[in-house]
Short mmCIF file of C-alpha atoms and ligand atoms in Angstrom, two decimals:
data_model
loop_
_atom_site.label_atom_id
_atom_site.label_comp_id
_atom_site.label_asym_id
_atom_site.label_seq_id
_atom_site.Cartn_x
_atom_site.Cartn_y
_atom_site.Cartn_z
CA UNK A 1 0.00 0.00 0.00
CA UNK A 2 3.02 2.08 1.43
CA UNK A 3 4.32 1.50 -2.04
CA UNK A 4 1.22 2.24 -4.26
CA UNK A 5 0.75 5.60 -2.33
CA UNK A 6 4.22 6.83 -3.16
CA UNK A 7 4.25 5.69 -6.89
CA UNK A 8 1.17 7.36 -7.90
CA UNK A 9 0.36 10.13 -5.57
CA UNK A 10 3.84 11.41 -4.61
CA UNK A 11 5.39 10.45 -7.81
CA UNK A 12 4.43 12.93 -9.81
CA UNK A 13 5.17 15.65 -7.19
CA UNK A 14 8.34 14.19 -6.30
CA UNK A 15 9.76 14.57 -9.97
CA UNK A 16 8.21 18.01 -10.28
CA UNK A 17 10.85 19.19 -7.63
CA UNK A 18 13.71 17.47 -8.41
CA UNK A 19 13.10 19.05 -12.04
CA UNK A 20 13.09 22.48 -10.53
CA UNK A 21 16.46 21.74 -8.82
CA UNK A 22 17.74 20.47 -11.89
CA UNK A 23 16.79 23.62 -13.73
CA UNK A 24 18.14 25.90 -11.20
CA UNK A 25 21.04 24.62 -11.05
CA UNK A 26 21.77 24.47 -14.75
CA UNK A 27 20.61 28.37 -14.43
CA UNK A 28 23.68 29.15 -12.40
CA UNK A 29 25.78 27.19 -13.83
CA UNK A 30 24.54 28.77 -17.35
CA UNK A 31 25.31 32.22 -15.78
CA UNK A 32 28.88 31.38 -14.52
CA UNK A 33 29.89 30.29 -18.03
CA UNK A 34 28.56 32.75 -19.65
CA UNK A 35 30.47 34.96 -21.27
CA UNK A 36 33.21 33.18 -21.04
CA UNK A 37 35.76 31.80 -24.04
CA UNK A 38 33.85 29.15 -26.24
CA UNK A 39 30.87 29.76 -23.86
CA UNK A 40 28.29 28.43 -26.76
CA UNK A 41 29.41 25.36 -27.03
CA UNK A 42 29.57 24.76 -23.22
CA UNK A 43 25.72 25.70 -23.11
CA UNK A 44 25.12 23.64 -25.80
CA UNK A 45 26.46 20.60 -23.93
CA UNK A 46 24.70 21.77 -20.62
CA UNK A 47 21.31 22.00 -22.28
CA UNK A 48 21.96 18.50 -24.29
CA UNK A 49 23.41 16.95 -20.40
CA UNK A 50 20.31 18.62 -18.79
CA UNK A 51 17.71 17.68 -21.43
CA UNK A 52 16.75 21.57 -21.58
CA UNK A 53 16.63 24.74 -23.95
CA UNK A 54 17.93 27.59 -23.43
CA UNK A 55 18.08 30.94 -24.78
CA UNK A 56 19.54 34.41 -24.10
CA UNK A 57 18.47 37.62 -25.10
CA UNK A 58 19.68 41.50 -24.55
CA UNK A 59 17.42 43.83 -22.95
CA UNK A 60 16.32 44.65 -26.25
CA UNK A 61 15.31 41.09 -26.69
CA UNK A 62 17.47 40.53 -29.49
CA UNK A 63 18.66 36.79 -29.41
CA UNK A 64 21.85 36.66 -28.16
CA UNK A 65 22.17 32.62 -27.95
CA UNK A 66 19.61 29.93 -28.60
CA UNK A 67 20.23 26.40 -28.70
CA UNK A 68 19.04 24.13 -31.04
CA UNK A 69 15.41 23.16 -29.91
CA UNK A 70 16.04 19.53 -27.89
CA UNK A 71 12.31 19.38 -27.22
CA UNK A 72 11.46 18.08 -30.74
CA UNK A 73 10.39 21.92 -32.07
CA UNK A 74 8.17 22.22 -29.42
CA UNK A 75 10.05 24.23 -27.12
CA UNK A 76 7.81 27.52 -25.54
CA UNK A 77 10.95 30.08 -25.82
CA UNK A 78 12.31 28.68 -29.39
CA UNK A 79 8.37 28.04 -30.84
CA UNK A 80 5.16 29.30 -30.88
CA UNK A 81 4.99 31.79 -28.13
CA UNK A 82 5.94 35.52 -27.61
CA UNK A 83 8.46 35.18 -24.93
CA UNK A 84 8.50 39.08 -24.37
CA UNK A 85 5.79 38.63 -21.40
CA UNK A 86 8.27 36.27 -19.61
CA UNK A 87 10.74 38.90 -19.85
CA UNK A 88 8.59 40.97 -18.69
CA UNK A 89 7.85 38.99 -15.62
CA UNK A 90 11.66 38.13 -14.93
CA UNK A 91 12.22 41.78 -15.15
CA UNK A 92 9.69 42.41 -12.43
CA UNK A 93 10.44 40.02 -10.37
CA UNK A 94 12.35 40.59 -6.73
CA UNK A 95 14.92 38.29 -6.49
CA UNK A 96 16.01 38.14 -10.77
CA UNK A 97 14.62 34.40 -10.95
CA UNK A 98 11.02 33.64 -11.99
CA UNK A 99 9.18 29.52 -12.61
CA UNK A 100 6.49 29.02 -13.83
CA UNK A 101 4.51 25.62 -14.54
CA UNK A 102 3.17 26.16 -18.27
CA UNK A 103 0.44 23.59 -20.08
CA UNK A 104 2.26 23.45 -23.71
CA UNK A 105 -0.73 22.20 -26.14
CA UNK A 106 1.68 20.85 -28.48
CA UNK A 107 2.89 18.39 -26.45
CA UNK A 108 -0.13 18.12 -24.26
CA UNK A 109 1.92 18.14 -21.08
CA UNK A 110 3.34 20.42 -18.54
CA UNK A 111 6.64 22.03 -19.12
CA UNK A 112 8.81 24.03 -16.31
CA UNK A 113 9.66 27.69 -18.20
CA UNK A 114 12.61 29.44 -15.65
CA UNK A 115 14.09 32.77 -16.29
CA UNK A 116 16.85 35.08 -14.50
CA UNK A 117 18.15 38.38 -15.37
CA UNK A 118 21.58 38.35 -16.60
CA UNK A 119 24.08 41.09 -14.75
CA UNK A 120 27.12 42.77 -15.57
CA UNK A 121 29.81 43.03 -13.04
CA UNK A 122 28.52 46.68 -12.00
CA UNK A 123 24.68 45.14 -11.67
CA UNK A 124 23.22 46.42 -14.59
CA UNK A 125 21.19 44.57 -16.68
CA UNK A 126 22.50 42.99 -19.70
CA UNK A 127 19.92 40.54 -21.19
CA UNK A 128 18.01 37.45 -20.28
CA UNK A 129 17.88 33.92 -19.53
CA UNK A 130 15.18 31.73 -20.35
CA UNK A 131 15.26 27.50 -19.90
CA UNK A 132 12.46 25.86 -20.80
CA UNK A 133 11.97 21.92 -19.82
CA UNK A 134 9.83 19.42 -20.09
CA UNK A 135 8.15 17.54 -17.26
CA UNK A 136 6.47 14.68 -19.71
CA UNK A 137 8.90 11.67 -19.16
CA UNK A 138 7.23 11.36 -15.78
CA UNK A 139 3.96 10.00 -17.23
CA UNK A 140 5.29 7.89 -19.28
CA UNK A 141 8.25 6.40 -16.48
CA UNK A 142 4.81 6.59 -14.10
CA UNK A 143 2.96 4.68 -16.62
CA UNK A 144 5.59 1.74 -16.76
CA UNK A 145 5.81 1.86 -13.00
CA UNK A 146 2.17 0.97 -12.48
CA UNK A 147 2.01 -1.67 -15.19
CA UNK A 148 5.46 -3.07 -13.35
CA UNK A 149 3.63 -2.21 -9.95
CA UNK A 150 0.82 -4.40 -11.07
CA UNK A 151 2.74 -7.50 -11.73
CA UNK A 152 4.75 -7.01 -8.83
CA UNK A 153 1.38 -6.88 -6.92
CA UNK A 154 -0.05 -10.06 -8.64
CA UNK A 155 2.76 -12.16 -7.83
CA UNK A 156 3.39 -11.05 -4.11
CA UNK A 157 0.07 -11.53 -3.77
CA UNK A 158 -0.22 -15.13 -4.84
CA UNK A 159 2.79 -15.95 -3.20
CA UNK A 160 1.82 -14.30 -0.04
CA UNK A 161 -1.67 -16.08 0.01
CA UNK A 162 0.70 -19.55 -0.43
CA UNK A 163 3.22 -19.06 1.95
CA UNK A 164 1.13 -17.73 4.44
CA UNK A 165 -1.45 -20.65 4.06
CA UNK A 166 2.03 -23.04 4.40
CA UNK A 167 3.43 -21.01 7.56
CA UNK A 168 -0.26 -20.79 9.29
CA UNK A 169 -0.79 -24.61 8.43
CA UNK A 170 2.31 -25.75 10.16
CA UNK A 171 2.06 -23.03 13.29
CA UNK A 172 -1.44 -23.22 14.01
CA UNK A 173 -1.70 -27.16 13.84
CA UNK A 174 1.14 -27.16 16.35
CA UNK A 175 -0.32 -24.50 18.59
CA UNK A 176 -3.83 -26.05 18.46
CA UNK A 177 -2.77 -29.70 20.22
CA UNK A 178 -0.32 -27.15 22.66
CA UNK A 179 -3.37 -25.87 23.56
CA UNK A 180 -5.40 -28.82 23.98
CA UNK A 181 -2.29 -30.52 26.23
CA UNK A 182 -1.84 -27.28 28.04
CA UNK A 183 -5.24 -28.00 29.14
CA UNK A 184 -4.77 -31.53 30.32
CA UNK A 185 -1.58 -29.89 32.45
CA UNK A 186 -3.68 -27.75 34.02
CA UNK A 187 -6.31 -30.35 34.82
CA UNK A 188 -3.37 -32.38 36.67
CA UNK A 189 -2.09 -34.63 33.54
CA UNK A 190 1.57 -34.03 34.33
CA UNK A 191 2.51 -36.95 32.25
CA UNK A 192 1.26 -35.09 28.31
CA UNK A 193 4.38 -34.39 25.79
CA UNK A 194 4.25 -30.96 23.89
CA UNK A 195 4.87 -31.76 20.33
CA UNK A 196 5.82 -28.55 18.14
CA UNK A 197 6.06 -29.70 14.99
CA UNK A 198 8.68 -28.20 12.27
CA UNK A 199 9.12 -24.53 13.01
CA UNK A 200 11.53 -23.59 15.62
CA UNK A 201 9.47 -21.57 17.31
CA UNK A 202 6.61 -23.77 18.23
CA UNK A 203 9.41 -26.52 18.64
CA UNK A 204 10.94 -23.84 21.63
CA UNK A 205 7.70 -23.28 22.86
CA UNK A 206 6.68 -27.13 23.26
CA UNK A 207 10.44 -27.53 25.15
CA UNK A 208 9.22 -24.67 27.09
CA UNK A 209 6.23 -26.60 28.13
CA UNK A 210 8.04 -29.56 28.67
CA UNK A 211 10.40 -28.08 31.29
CA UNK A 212 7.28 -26.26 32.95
CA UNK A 213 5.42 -30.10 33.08
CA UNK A 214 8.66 -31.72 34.47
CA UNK A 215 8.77 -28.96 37.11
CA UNK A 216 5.46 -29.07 38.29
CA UNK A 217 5.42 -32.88 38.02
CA UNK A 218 8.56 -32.97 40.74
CA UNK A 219 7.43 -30.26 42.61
CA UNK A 220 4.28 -32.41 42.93
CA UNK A 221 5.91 -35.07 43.60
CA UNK A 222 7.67 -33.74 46.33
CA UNK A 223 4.37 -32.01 47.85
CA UNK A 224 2.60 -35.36 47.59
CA UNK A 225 5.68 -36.86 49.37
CA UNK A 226 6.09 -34.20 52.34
CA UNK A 227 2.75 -35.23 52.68
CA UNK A 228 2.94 -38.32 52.91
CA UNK A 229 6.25 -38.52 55.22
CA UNK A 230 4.69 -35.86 57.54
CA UNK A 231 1.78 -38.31 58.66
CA UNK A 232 3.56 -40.73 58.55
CA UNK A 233 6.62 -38.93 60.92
CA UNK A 234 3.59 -36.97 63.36
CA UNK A 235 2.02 -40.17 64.20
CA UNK A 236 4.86 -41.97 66.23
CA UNK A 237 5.75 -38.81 68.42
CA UNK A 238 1.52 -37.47 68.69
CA UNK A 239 0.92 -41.13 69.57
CA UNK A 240 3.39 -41.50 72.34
CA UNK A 241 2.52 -37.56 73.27
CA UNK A 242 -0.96 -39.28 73.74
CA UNK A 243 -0.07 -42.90 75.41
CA UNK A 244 2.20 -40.77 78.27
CA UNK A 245 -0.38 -37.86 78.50
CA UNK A 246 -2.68 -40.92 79.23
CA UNK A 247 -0.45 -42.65 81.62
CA UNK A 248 -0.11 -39.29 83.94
CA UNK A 249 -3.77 -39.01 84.01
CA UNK A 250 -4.55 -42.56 84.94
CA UNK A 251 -1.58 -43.62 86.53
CA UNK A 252 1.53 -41.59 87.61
CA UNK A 253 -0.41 -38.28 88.30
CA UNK A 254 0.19 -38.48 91.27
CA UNK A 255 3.73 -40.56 91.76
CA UNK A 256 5.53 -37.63 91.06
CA UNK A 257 8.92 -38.71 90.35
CA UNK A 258 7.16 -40.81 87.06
CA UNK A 259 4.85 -38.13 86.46
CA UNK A 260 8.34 -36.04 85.85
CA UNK A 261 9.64 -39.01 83.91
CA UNK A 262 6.57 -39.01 81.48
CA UNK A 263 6.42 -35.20 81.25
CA UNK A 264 9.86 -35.70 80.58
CA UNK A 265 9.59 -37.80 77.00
CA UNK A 266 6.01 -36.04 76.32
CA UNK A 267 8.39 -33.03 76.66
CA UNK A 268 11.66 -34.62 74.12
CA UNK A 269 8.91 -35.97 71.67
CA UNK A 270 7.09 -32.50 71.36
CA UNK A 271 11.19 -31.49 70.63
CA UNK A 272 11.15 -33.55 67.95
CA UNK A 273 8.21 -32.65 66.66
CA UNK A 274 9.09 -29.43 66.88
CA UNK A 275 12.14 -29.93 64.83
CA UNK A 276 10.59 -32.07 62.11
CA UNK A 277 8.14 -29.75 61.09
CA UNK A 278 11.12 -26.98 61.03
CA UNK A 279 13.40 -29.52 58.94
CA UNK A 280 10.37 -30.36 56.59
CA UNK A 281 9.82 -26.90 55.83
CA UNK A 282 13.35 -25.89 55.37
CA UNK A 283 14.00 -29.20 53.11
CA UNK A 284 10.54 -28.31 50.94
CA UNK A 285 11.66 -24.19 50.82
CA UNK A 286 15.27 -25.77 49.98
CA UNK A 287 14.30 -28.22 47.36
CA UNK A 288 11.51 -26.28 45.42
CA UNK A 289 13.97 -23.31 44.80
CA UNK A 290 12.14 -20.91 47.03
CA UNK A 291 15.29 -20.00 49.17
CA UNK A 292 17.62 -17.99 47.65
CA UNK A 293 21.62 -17.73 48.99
CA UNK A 294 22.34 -15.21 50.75
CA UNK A 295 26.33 -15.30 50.02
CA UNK A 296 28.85 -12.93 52.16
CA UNK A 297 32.84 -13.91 52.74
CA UNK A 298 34.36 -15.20 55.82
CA UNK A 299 36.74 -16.97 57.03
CA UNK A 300 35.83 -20.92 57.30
CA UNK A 301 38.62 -21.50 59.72
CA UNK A 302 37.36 -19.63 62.74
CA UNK A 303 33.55 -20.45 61.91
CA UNK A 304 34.70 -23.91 62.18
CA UNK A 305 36.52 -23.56 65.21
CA UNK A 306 33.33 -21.64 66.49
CA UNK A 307 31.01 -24.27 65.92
CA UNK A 308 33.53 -27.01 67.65
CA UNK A 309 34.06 -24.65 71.00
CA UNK A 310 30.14 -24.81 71.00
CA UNK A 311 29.83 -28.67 70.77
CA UNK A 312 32.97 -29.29 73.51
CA UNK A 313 31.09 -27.10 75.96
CA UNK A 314 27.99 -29.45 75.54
CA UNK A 315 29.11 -32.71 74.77
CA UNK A 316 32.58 -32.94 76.64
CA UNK A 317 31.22 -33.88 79.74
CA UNK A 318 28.81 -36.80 78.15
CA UNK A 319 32.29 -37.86 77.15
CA UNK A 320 32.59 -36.98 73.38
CA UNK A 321 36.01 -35.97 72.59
CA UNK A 322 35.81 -33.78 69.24
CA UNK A 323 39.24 -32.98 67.72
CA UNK A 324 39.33 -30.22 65.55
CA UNK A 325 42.34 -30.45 62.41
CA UNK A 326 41.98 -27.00 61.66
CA UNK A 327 44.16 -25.13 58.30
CA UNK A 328 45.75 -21.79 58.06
CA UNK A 329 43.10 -18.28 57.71
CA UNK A 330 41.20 -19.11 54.39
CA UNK A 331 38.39 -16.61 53.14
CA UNK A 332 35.45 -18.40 51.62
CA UNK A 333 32.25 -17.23 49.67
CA UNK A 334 29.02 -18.76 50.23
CA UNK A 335 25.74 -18.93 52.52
CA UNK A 336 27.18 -18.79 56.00
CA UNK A 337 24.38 -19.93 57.42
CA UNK A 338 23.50 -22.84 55.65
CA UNK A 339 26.78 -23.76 55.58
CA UNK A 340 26.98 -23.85 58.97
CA UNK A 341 23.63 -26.01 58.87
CA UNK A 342 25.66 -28.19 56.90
CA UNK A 343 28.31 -28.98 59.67
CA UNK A 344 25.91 -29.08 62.22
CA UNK A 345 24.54 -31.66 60.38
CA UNK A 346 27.47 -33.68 59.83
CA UNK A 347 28.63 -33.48 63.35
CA UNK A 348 25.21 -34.16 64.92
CA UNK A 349 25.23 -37.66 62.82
CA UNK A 350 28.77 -38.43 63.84
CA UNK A 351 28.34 -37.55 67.75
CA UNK A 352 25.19 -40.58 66.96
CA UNK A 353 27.06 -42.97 65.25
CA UNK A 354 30.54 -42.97 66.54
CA UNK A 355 32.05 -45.71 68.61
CA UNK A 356 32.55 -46.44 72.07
CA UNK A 357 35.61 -44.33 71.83
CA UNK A 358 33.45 -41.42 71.21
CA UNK A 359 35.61 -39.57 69.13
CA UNK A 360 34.99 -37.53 66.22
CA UNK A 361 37.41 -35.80 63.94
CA UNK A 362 36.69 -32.39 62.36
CA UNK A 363 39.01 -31.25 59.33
CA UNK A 364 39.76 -28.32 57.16
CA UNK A 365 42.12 -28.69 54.21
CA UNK A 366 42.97 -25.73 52.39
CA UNK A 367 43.38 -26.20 48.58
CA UNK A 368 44.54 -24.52 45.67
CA UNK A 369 40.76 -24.16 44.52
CA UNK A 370 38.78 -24.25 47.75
CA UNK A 371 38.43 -25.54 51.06
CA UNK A 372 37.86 -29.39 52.04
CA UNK A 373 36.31 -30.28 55.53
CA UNK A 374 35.70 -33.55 56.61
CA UNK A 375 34.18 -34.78 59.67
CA UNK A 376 34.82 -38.64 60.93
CA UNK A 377 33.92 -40.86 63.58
CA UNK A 378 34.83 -44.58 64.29
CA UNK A 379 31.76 -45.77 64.65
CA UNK A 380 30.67 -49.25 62.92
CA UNK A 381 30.32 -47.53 59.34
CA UNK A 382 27.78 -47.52 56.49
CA UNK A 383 27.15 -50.68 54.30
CA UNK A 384 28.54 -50.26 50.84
CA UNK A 385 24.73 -50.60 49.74
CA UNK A 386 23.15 -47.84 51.56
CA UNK A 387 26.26 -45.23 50.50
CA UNK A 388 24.08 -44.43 47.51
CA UNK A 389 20.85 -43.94 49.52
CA UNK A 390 22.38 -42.21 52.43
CA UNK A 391 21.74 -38.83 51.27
CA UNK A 392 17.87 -39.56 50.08
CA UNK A 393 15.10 -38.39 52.48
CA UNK A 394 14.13 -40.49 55.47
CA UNK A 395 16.28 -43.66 54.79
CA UNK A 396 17.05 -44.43 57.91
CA UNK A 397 19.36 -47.22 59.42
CA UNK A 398 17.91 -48.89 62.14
CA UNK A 399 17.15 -47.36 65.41
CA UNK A 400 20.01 -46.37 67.49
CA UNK A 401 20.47 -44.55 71.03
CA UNK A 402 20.94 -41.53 69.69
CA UNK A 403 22.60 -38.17 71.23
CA UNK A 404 20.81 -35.92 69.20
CA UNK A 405 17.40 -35.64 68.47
CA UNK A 406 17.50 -36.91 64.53
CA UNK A 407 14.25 -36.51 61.84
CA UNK A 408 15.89 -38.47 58.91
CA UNK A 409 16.09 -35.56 57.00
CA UNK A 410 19.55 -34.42 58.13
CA UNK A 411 21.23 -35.60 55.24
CA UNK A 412 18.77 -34.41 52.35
CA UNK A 413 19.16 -30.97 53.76
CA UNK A 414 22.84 -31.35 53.68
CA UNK A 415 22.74 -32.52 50.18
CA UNK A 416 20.05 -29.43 49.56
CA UNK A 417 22.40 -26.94 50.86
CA UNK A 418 25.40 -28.19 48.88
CA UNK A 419 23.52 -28.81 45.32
CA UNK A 420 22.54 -25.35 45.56
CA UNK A 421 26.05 -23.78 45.88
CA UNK A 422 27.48 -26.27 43.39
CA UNK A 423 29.26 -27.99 46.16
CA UNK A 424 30.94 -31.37 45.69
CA UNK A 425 30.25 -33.60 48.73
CA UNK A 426 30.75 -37.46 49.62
CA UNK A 427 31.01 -40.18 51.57
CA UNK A 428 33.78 -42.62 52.41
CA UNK A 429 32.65 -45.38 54.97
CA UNK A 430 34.50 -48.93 55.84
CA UNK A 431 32.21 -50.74 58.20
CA UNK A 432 32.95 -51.16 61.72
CA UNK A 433 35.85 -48.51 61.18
CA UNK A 434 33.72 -45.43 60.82
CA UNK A 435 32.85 -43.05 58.30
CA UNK A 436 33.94 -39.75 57.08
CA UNK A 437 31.63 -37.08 55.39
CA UNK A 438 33.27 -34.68 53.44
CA UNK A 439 32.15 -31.50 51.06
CA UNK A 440 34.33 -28.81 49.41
CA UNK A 441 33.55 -25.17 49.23
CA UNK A 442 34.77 -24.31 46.07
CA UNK A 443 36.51 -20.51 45.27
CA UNK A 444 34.82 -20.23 42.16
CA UNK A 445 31.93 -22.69 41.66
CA UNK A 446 30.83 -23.08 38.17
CA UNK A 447 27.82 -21.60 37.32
CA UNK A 448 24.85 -23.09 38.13
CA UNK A 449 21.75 -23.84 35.81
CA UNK A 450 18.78 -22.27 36.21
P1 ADP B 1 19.05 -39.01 60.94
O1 ADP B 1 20.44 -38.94 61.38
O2 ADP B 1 18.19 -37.98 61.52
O3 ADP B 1 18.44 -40.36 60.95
P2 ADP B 1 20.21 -38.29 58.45
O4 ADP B 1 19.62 -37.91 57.14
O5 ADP B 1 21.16 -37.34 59.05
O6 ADP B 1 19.02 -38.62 59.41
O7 ADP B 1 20.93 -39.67 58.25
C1 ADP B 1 20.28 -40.71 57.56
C2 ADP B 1 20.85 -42.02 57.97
O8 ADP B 1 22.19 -42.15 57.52
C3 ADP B 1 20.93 -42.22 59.45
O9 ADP B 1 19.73 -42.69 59.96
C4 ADP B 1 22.02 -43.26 59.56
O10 ADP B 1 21.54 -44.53 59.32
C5 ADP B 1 22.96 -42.94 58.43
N1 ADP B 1 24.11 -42.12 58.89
C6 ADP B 1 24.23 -40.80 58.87
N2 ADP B 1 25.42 -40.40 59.35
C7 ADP B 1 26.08 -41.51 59.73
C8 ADP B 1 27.38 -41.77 60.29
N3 ADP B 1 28.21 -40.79 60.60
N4 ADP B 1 27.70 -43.06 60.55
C9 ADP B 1 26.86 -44.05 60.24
N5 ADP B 1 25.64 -43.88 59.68
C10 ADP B 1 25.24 -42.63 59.43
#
């Protein structure tokens, strides 16, 4: 359309005032040659260059030069008309230059007629100078436009109405079953495949929709889960919350020394409750990406050293001896507080499961591109089978007197915590020997995938 406006409406217009440059500028440069050695020839090039007549006259109108008509004897200022009025009219004019758009009959089209009065050096007038050009090519070059315009219509036209039919056929099929699975996704079918056909972007959008289903799906998966465990995990503390709350009322109420000793586990198994439904939350927030890390620098070396002077003061008199390895100053970057989760963790499991000698070993190794820490104990190890499930949620050896109050969910927070910063972590066990947990905070961790 953009096109089509411009051909025929501006077109014409257009032309019209590049013509008038044209012809000015010829004017000027008729005026600077004239006079000059062999100036008739040069004018006769000019006009024949510039598809123009020319002629100059003395104020007396007596020709001075004319060029041979290039208009085909048509011309207005070599043919049929007086040109004394457009002297006239050049003469009055303010500025010495005069246009005027003339209708020649002869030619049945419009012609540009331009005069200027010629000066000598001292400003008086010496003659006159009259061009005279046609503006008919345009019609015809606007003619052969259209026709051109036309075809060039016709075919895009055709073509359009094919490749558009092509390109809708094979995006709107696609997008049509998207749809209809988008649908089932919403209505809880987590298990539909988006297929998007041949063009890449339908094929991006049904990856797109892929990823989003395999989210959800885990994310539901891990709702359905939490769910599950949590009933599961209430039940044994609520029921022995009940059975004891039951056995003060009926029985011990008022034998006060196993009244204490009831209100006593009623009061450890709302603890670890309590500390359940804080490690189920933290685990869910963890594991559905809701956390973010909130990273600062520090040195590892004193936090660790930190963390042990808290454990001696609690657990030195029960007899735990925890010996701390520690490295020279190191500056680390990552989540100091889940970090610190992390070796709380770790050392919580080994005060449970080391041996009789109730040692445990704390570590820091300083590396080249991070820090190491390990923490052992000797107690009677982890089975080369349950390595690999050691770090999944509630797998849980079997019960054992335990020194800290554990959920089962210790480890899947550890491995949370670590995934998320990119951390490499492990587990080395020989049975009966002991076990040593180890992760590495890494200088520059690569980056993660969102
Ligand atoms: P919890 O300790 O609360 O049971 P965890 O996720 O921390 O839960 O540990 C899961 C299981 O892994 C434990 O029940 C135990 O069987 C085993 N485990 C963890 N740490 C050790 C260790 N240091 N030595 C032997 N077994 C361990």
């Amino acid at each position: 359309m953009l096109i089509w406006l411009f051909f025929i409406v501006f077109l014409q217009k257009f032309y019209t005032v590049m013509k008038i440059e044209t012809v000015k500028k010829s004017a000027h440069q008729i005026m600077s040659v004239y006079g000059s050695d062999n100036y008739e020839q040069r004018l006769d090039t000019i006009a024949l260059d510039n598809e123009i007549c020319i002629k100059i006259v003395d104020k007396y109108n007596r020709i001075i030069f004319s060029d041979d008509d290039n208009m085909g004897g048509s011309c207005l200022i070599h043919g049929f008309s007086d040109i004394s009025q457009y002297i006239h009219l050049i003469h009055e004019s303010p500025d010495g230059n005069v246009y005027y758009k003339i209708y020649n009959a002869k030619i049945c089209s419009d012609t540009l007629l331009w005069g200027s009065v010629l000066k000598d050096e001292s400003g008086n007038i010496t003659g006159y100078l009259l061009i005279n050009s046609t503006l008919e090519p345009v019609n015809s070059t606007v003619d052969t436009l259209k026709a051109l315009l036309i075809a060039i219509t016709a075919v895009l036209l055709i073509a359009g109405i094919f490749i558009a039919f092509i390109i809708s056929d094979g995006i709107l099929g696609p997008l049509e079953k998207i749809t209809q699975n988008a649908d089932k996704l919403a209505k809880g079918q987590y298990d539909v495949k988006f297929d998007g056909g041949v063009y890449s972007e339908t094929t991006m959008l049904a990856n797109t929709l892929n990823y989003a289903a395999g989210e959800i799906s885990k994310i539901d998966t891990i709702q359905r889960d939490l769910i599950a465990n949590v009933s599961h995990d209430l039940r044994t503390p609520l029921t022995m919350v009940k059975a004891y709350a039951e056995m003060i009322r009926d029985l011990s109420g008022d034998n006060p020394a196993k009244r204490n000793e009831h209100l006593g586990i009623i009061i450890e198994e709302t603890d670890r409750l309590a500390l359940l439904v804080s490690d189920m939350l933290d685990l869910s927030k963890l594991e559905s990406g809701g956390q973010k890390l909130n990273i600062s620098e520090f040195d590892i070396s004193e936090t660790l050293s930190d963390i042990i002077a808290r454990y001696k003061g609690i657990y030195e008199e029960k007899g735990y001896i925890i010996n701390f390895e520690p490295d020279s100053e190191r500056f680390v970057k990552c989540d100091i507080v889940k970090i610190e989760q992390v070796i709380y963790n770790l050392i919580n499991n080994a005060i449970n499961y080391t041996g009789d000698d109730k040692n445990i070993f704390v570590k820091q190794i300083n590396q080249s591109d991070g820090v190491t820490i390990e923490i052992r104990d000797t107690g009677k190890g982890i089975a080369e089978e349950d390595l690999k499930i050691i770090f999944d949620k509630y797998y849980r050896a079997e019960k054992t007197k335990r020194e800290t109050v554990g959920t089962g969910l210790g480890l899947s927070i550890v491995k949370a915590i670590l995934k998320k910063h990119n951390f490499p972590y492990g587990v080395k066990s020989v049975v009966n020997e002991g076990s040593v947990f180890w992760f590495k905070i890494v200088s520059a961790p690569p980056d993660k995938k969102v």
